PDB file of C-alpha atoms in Angstrom:
ATOM      1  CA  MET A  25     180.076 187.085-167.837  1.00  0.00           C
ATOM      2  CA  SER A  26     182.374 187.700-164.934  1.00  0.00           C
ATOM      3  CA  LEU A  27     184.832 190.452-164.234  1.00  0.00           C
ATOM      4  CA  ILE A  28     187.265 189.568-161.480  1.00  0.00           C
ATOM      5  CA  ILE A  29     189.393 192.298-159.916  1.00  0.00           C
ATOM      6  CA  ARG A  30     192.096 191.192-157.479  1.00  0.00           C
ATOM      7  CA  ASN A  31     194.470 193.378-155.515  1.00  0.00           C
ATOM      8  CA  LEU A  32     197.620 191.396-154.684  1.00  0.00           C
ATOM      9  CA  GLN A  33     199.605 194.384-153.409  1.00  0.00           C
ATOM     10  CA  ARG A  34     199.258 196.631-150.390  1.00  0.00           C
ATOM     11  CA  ALA A  35     201.531 199.591-151.161  1.00  0.00           C
ATOM     12  CA  ILE A  36     199.056 201.652-153.218  1.00  0.00           C
ATOM     13  CA  PRO A  37     195.299 202.042-152.567  1.00  0.00           C
ATOM     14  CA  ILE A  38     192.918 200.825-155.271  1.00  0.00           C
ATOM     15  CA  ARG A  39     189.481 202.372-155.800  1.00  0.00           C
ATOM     16  CA  ARG A  40     187.693 199.206-156.923  1.00  0.00           C
ATOM     17  CA  VAL A  41     184.205 200.630-157.501  1.00  0.00           C
ATOM     18  CA  PRO A  42     185.210 203.232-160.137  1.00  0.00           C
ATOM     19  CA  LEU A  43     187.708 200.787-161.650  1.00  0.00           C
ATOM     20  CA  ARG A  44     185.003 198.118-162.015  1.00  0.00           C
ATOM     21  CA  LYS A  45     182.499 200.662-163.395  1.00  0.00           C
ATOM     22  CA  ASN A  46     184.933 201.906-166.048  1.00  0.00           C
ATOM     23  CA  ILE A  47     185.978 198.398-167.067  1.00  0.00           C
ATOM     24  CA  GLU A  48     182.323 197.356-167.376  1.00  0.00           C
ATOM     25  CA  GLU A  49     181.650 200.451-169.514  1.00  0.00           C
ATOM     26  CA  LEU A  50     184.554 199.556-171.761  1.00  0.00           C
ATOM     27  CA  ARG A  51     183.373 195.945-172.048  1.00  0.00           C
ATOM     28  CA  SER A  52     179.991 197.287-173.149  1.00  0.00           C
ATOM     29  CA  ILE A  53     181.527 199.650-175.734  1.00  0.00           C
ATOM     30  CA  LEU A  54     183.563 196.774-177.159  1.00  0.00           C
ATOM     31  CA  GLY A  55     180.626 194.362-177.093  1.00  0.00           C
ATOM     32  CA  VAL A  56     182.484 191.782-175.007  1.00  0.00           C
ATOM     33  CA  GLN A  57     180.239 191.571-171.931  1.00  0.00           C
ATOM     34  CA  LYS A  58     179.828 187.809-172.537  1.00  0.00           C
ATOM     35  CA  PHE A  59     183.534 187.229-171.986  1.00  0.00           C
ATOM     36  CA  ASP A  60     185.285 186.674-168.662  1.00  0.00           C
ATOM     37  CA  LEU A  61     188.103 189.033-167.759  1.00  0.00           C
ATOM     38  CA  GLY A  62     190.588 189.103-164.906  1.00  0.00           C
ATOM     39  CA  VAL A  63     192.265 192.302-163.708  1.00  0.00           C
ATOM     40  CA  ILE A  64     195.034 191.768-161.167  1.00  0.00           C
ATOM     41  CA  CYS A  65     196.720 194.687-159.389  1.00  0.00           C
ATOM     42  CA  VAL A  66     200.299 193.849-158.420  1.00  0.00           C
ATOM     43  CA  SER A  67     203.478 195.331-156.948  1.00  0.00           C
ATOM     44  CA  ASN A  68     206.635 196.324-158.822  1.00  0.00           C
ATOM     45  CA  MET A  69     208.359 193.139-157.695  1.00  0.00           C
ATOM     46  CA  TYR A  70     205.523 190.911-158.933  1.00  0.00           C
ATOM     47  CA  ILE A  71     205.128 192.581-162.333  1.00  0.00           C
ATOM     48  CA  GLN A  72     208.910 192.638-162.786  1.00  0.00           C
ATOM     49  CA  GLN A  73     208.961 188.885-162.221  1.00  0.00           C
ATOM     50  CA  LEU A  74     206.197 188.411-164.821  1.00  0.00           C
ATOM     51  CA  ASN A  75     207.984 190.745-167.243  1.00  0.00           C
ATOM     52  CA  ARG A  76     211.231 188.806-166.790  1.00  0.00           C
ATOM     53  CA  THR A  77     209.516 185.432-167.220  1.00  0.00           C
ATOM     54  CA  TYR A  78     207.325 186.224-170.238  1.00  0.00           C
ATOM     55  CA  ARG A  79     209.082 189.111-172.006  1.00  0.00           C
ATOM     56  CA  GLN A  80     212.706 188.588-170.917  1.00  0.00           C
ATOM     57  CA  LYS A  81     212.818 192.160-169.539  1.00  0.00           C
ATOM     58  CA  ASN A  82     214.033 192.418-165.967  1.00  0.00           C
ATOM     59  CA  ILE A  83     212.251 195.689-165.143  1.00  0.00           C
ATOM     60  CA  PRO A  84     208.836 196.600-163.728  1.00  0.00           C
ATOM     61  CA  THR A  85     206.212 197.913-166.153  1.00  0.00           C
ATOM     62  CA  ASP A  86     202.723 199.416-166.089  1.00  0.00           C
ATOM     63  CA  VAL A  87     200.644 196.670-167.666  1.00  0.00           C
ATOM     64  CA  LEU A  88     200.971 193.132-168.977  1.00  0.00           C
ATOM     65  CA  SER A  89     198.116 191.373-170.724  1.00  0.00           C
ATOM     66  CA  PHE A  90     197.765 187.663-171.310  1.00  0.00           C
ATOM     67  CA  PRO A  91     195.075 186.887-173.906  1.00  0.00           C
ATOM     68  CA  PHE A  92     193.190 183.618-173.522  1.00  0.00           C
ATOM     69  CA  HIS A  93     192.814 183.292-177.310  1.00  0.00           C
ATOM     70  CA  GLU A  94     195.983 183.547-179.363  1.00  0.00           C
ATOM     71  CA  ASN A  95     196.551 184.244-183.052  1.00  0.00           C
ATOM     72  CA  LEU A  96     193.646 186.654-183.526  1.00  0.00           C
ATOM     73  CA  LYS A  97     193.960 189.211-186.305  1.00  0.00           C
ATOM     74  CA  GLY A  98     193.721 192.925-185.492  1.00  0.00           C
ATOM     75  CA  GLY A  99     190.235 193.867-184.307  1.00  0.00           C
ATOM     76  CA  GLU A 100     188.961 190.300-184.439  1.00  0.00           C
ATOM     77  CA  LEU A 101     187.021 188.971-181.474  1.00  0.00           C
ATOM     78  CA  PRO A 102     187.251 185.335-180.410  1.00  0.00           C
ATOM     79  CA  GLN A 103     184.533 183.005-181.706  1.00  0.00           C
ATOM     80  CA  PRO A 104     184.296 180.437-178.901  1.00  0.00           C
ATOM     81  CA  CYS A 105     182.663 177.075-179.543  1.00  0.00           C
ATOM     82  CA  ILE A 106     182.047 176.216-175.904  1.00  0.00           C
ATOM     83  CA  GLN A 107     181.048 178.247-172.850  1.00  0.00           C
ATOM     84  CA  ASP A 108     184.412 177.752-171.112  1.00  0.00           C
ATOM     85  CA  ASP A 109     186.166 179.583-173.962  1.00  0.00           C
ATOM     86  CA  TYR A 110     184.283 182.858-173.376  1.00  0.00           C
ATOM     87  CA  ASN A 111     187.365 184.376-171.786  1.00  0.00           C
ATOM     88  CA  LEU A 112     189.415 187.390-172.878  1.00  0.00           C
ATOM     89  CA  GLY A 113     192.308 186.673-170.536  1.00  0.00           C
ATOM     90  CA  ASP A 114     194.045 188.461-167.705  1.00  0.00           C
ATOM     91  CA  ILE A 115     195.423 191.962-167.285  1.00  0.00           C
ATOM     92  CA  PHE A 116     198.139 192.606-164.705  1.00  0.00           C
ATOM     93  CA  LEU A 117     198.354 196.230-163.608  1.00  0.00           C
ATOM     94  CA  GLY A 118     201.628 197.317-162.032  1.00  0.00           C
ATOM     95  CA  VAL A 119     199.894 199.823-159.771  1.00  0.00           C
ATOM     96  CA  GLU A 120     203.048 200.695-157.862  1.00  0.00           C
ATOM     97  CA  TYR A 121     204.792 201.521-161.166  1.00  0.00           C
ATOM     98  CA  ILE A 122     201.727 203.436-162.413  1.00  0.00           C
ATOM     99  CA  TYR A 123     201.601 205.421-159.162  1.00  0.00           C
ATOM    100  CA  GLN A 124     205.312 206.311-159.404  1.00  0.00           C
ATOM    101  CA  GLN A 125     204.882 207.448-163.022  1.00  0.00           C
ATOM    102  CA  CYS A 126     201.881 209.589-162.045  1.00  0.00           C
ATOM    103  CA  ARG A 127     203.870 211.299-159.291  1.00  0.00           C
ATOM    104  CA  GLN A 128     206.738 212.034-161.704  1.00  0.00           C
ATOM    105  CA  ASN A 129     204.373 213.409-164.367  1.00  0.00           C
ATOM    106  CA  HIS A 130     202.018 215.193-161.931  1.00  0.00           C
ATOM    107  CA  ASP A 131     199.072 213.103-163.200  1.00  0.00           C
ATOM    108  CA  ASP A 132     196.009 211.932-161.298  1.00  0.00           C
ATOM    109  CA  TYR A 133     196.740 208.353-160.260  1.00  0.00           C
ATOM    110  CA  ASN A 134     193.098 207.210-160.098  1.00  0.00           C
ATOM    111  CA  SER A 135     192.311 208.495-163.603  1.00  0.00           C
ATOM    112  CA  ILE A 136     195.487 207.045-165.041  1.00  0.00           C
ATOM    113  CA  LEU A 137     194.923 203.666-163.394  1.00  0.00           C
ATOM    114  CA  THR A 138     191.652 203.317-165.261  1.00  0.00           C
ATOM    115  CA  GLY A 139     193.320 204.586-168.432  1.00  0.00           C
ATOM    116  CA  GLU A 140     195.974 201.892-168.110  1.00  0.00           C
ATOM    117  CA  ASP A 141     193.258 199.312-167.884  1.00  0.00           C
ATOM    118  CA  VAL A 142     191.532 200.706-170.973  1.00  0.00           C
ATOM    119  CA  SER A 143     194.664 200.388-173.089  1.00  0.00           C
ATOM    120  CA  SER A 144     195.435 196.892-171.860  1.00  0.00           C
ATOM    121  CA  LYS A 145     191.869 195.785-172.540  1.00  0.00           C
ATOM    122  CA  HIS A 146     192.426 196.688-176.176  1.00  0.00           C
ATOM    123  CA  HIS A 147     195.622 194.659-176.053  1.00  0.00           C
ATOM    124  CA  LEU A 148     193.539 191.617-175.193  1.00  0.00           C
ATOM    125  CA  VAL A 149     191.289 192.250-178.175  1.00  0.00           C
ATOM    126  CA  ASP A 150     193.814 192.951-180.902  1.00  0.00           C
ATOM    127  CA  GLY A 151     197.334 193.444-179.589  1.00  0.00           C
ATOM    128  CA  ARG A 152     197.389 197.253-180.009  1.00  0.00           C
ATOM    129  CA  ARG A 153     196.869 200.085-177.565  1.00  0.00           C
ATOM    130  CA  TRP A 154     193.823 202.218-178.364  1.00  0.00           C
ATOM    131  CA  THR A 155     192.821 205.641-177.062  1.00  0.00           C
ATOM    132  CA  ARG A 156     189.293 206.541-175.932  1.00  0.00           C
ATOM    133  CA  PRO A 157     188.565 208.746-179.023  1.00  0.00           C
ATOM    134  CA  GLN A 158     189.723 205.927-181.303  1.00  0.00           C
ATOM    135  CA  LEU A 159     187.485 203.510-179.420  1.00  0.00           C
ATOM    136  CA  ASP A 160     184.460 205.785-179.723  1.00  0.00           C
ATOM    137  CA  ARG A 161     184.732 205.742-183.533  1.00  0.00           C
ATOM    138  CA  HIS A 162     184.187 201.974-183.725  1.00  0.00           C
ATOM    139  CA  PRO A 163     180.992 199.943-183.324  1.00  0.00           C
ATOM    140  CA  PRO A 164     180.648 197.496-180.437  1.00  0.00           C
ATOM    141  CA  GLY A 165     182.111 194.061-181.004  1.00  0.00           C
ATOM    142  CA  ARG A 166     184.607 194.992-183.691  1.00  0.00           C
ATOM    143  CA  LEU A 167     187.417 197.516-183.682  1.00  0.00           C
ATOM    144  CA  THR A 168     188.363 196.958-187.306  1.00  0.00           C
ATOM    145  CA  ARG A 169     187.539 194.344-189.891  1.00  0.00           C
ATOM    146  CA  PRO A 170     190.136 191.593-190.194  1.00  0.00           C
ATOM    147  CA  GLY A 171     192.771 192.700-192.662  1.00  0.00           C
ATOM    148  CA  ASP A 172     191.960 196.417-192.370  1.00  0.00           C
ATOM    149  CA  SER A 173     194.759 198.757-191.500  1.00  0.00           C
ATOM    150  CA  CYS A 174     194.445 200.971-188.483  1.00  0.00           C
ATOM    151  CA  PRO A 175     192.462 204.092-189.576  1.00  0.00           C
ATOM    152  CA  TRP A 176     194.712 206.591-187.763  1.00  0.00           C
TER     153      TRP A 176
END
C-alpha cells in the first residue's frame, strides 16, 4: 500500500529518497507492506504543539507516533476487515529537534533521521522502541507472539 512522506518544515533539509528506501525496507522486514503509513517531517514548534496537545508536555521531541489501530497487544499486527483499515497510522518526525541532537552528540543527521523513523515504526506496531538487531531476530509480520515478554 502507500507510503506518504511529507515535509512540512523548511529549516532542515530532508533526503527523501534514502528515507523512503529505508522505510520501505523496514516495512518489508516487518511484513506490513499492505498497510498505509504516513511520515510527516515537522519543525520544533509544530511537534511541540502536538506534544502539548496529545501528551501534555510543552516541549519539542524527536518523534510522535499515532497508531490507526488502538489496543493492540505487544507484537500484534492489526487484522483489518475492510480495505480502508489497512493503515498503520502516522509518524511525526521532529527533524529540527533531531538535527539539534545530532549536532550536540556529533552524530550523522541523515543516518539518525532514518533511525528515528525505524524506532517510531515499531511504536506503531507494538508501542515499544526496537533496535535493528532486535528487529533482525524476528520473522516478518510478527515481532513477538501476543502475551510473550520481550526476549531481551
